[in-house]
PDB file of C-alpha atoms in Angstrom:
ATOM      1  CA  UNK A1396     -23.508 -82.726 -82.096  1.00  0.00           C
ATOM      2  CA  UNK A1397     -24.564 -78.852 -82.928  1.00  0.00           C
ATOM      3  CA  UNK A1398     -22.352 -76.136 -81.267  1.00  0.00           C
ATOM      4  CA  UNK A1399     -25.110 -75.367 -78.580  1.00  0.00           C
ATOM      5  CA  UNK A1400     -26.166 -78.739 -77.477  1.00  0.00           C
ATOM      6  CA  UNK A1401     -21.698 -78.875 -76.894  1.00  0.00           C
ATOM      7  CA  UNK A1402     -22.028 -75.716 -74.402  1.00  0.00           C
ATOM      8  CA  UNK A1403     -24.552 -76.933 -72.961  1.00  0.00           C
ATOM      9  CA  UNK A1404     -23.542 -80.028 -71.760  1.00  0.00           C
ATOM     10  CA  UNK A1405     -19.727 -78.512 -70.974  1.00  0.00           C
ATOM     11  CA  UNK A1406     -22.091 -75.193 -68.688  1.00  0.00           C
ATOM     12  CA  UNK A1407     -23.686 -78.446 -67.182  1.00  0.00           C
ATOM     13  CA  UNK A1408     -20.085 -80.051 -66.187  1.00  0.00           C
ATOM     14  CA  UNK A1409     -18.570 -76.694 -65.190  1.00  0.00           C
ATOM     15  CA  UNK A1410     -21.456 -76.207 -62.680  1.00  0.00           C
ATOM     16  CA  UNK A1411     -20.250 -78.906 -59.938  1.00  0.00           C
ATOM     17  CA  UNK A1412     -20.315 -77.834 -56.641  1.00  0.00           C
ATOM     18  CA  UNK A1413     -16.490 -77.280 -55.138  1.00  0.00           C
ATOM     19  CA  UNK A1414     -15.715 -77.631 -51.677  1.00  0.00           C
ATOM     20  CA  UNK A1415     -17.535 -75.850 -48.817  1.00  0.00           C
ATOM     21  CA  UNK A1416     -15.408 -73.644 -47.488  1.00  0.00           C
ATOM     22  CA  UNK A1417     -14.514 -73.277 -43.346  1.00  0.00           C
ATOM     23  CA  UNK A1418     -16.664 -70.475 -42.332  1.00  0.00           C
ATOM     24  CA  UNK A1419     -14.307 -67.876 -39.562  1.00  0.00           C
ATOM     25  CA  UNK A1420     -17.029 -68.628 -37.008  1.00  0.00           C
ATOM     26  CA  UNK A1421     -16.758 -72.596 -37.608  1.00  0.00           C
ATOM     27  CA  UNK A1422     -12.567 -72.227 -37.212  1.00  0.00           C
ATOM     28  CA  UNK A1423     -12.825 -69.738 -34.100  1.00  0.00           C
ATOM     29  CA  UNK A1424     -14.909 -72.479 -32.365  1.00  0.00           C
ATOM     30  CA  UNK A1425     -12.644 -75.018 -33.791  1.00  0.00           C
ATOM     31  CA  UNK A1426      -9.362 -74.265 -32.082  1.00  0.00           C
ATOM     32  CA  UNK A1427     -11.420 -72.964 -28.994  1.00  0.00           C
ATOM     33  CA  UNK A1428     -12.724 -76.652 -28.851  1.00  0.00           C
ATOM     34  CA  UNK A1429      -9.010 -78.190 -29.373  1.00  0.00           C
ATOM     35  CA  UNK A1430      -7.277 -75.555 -26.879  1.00  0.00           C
ATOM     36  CA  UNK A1431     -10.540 -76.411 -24.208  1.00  0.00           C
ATOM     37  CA  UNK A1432      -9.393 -80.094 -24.396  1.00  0.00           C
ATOM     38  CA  UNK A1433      -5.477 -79.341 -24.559  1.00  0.00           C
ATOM     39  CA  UNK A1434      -6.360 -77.699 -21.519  1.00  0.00           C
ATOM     40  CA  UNK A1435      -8.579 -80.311 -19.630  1.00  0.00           C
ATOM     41  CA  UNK A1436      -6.180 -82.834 -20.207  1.00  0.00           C
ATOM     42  CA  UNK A1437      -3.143 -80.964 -18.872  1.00  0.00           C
ATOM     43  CA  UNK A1438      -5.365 -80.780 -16.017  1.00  0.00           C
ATOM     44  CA  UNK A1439      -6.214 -83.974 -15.898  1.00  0.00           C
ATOM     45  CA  UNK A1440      -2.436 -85.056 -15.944  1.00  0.00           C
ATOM     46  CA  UNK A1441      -1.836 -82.730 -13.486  1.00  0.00           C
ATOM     47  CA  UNK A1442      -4.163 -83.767 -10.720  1.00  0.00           C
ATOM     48  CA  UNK A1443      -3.109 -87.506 -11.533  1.00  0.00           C
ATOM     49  CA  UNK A1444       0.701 -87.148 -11.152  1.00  0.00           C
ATOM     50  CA  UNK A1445      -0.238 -85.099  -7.553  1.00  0.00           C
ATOM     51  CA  UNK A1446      -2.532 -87.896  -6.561  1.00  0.00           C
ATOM     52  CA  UNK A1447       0.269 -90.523  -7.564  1.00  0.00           C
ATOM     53  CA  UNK A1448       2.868 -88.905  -5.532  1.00  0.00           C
ATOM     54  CA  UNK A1449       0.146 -88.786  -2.427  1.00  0.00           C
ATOM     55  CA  UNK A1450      -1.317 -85.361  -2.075  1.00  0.00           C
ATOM     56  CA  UNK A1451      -4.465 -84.845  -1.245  1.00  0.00           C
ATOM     57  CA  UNK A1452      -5.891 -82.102  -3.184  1.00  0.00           C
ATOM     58  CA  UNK A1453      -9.555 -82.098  -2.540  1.00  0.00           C
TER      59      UNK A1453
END
């Protein structure tokens, strides 16, 4: 196999796409989506151990 037939094949190998990396806009709404949800369910557990113990909140 000539010597630029070689580099061309290894260019062609070496050109693979790596990983996408997490844009800072696509993490910021990432942990605002997990601490939303934190939230809602502490909420959530909240209203439900108040409604178990028999208080009427709304």
């Amino acid at each position: 196999m000539s010597e630029s037939r070689r580099n061309r094949r290894k260019a062609k190998k070496n050109k693979r796409q790596s990983k996408n990396d997490i844009s800072q806009k696509d993490k910021i709404i990432c942990i605002l989506a997990i601490v939303t949800i934190f939230i809602i369910a502490a909420v959530a557990a909240y209203y439900y151990s108040l409604s178990k113990a028999g208080v009427n909140l709304f």
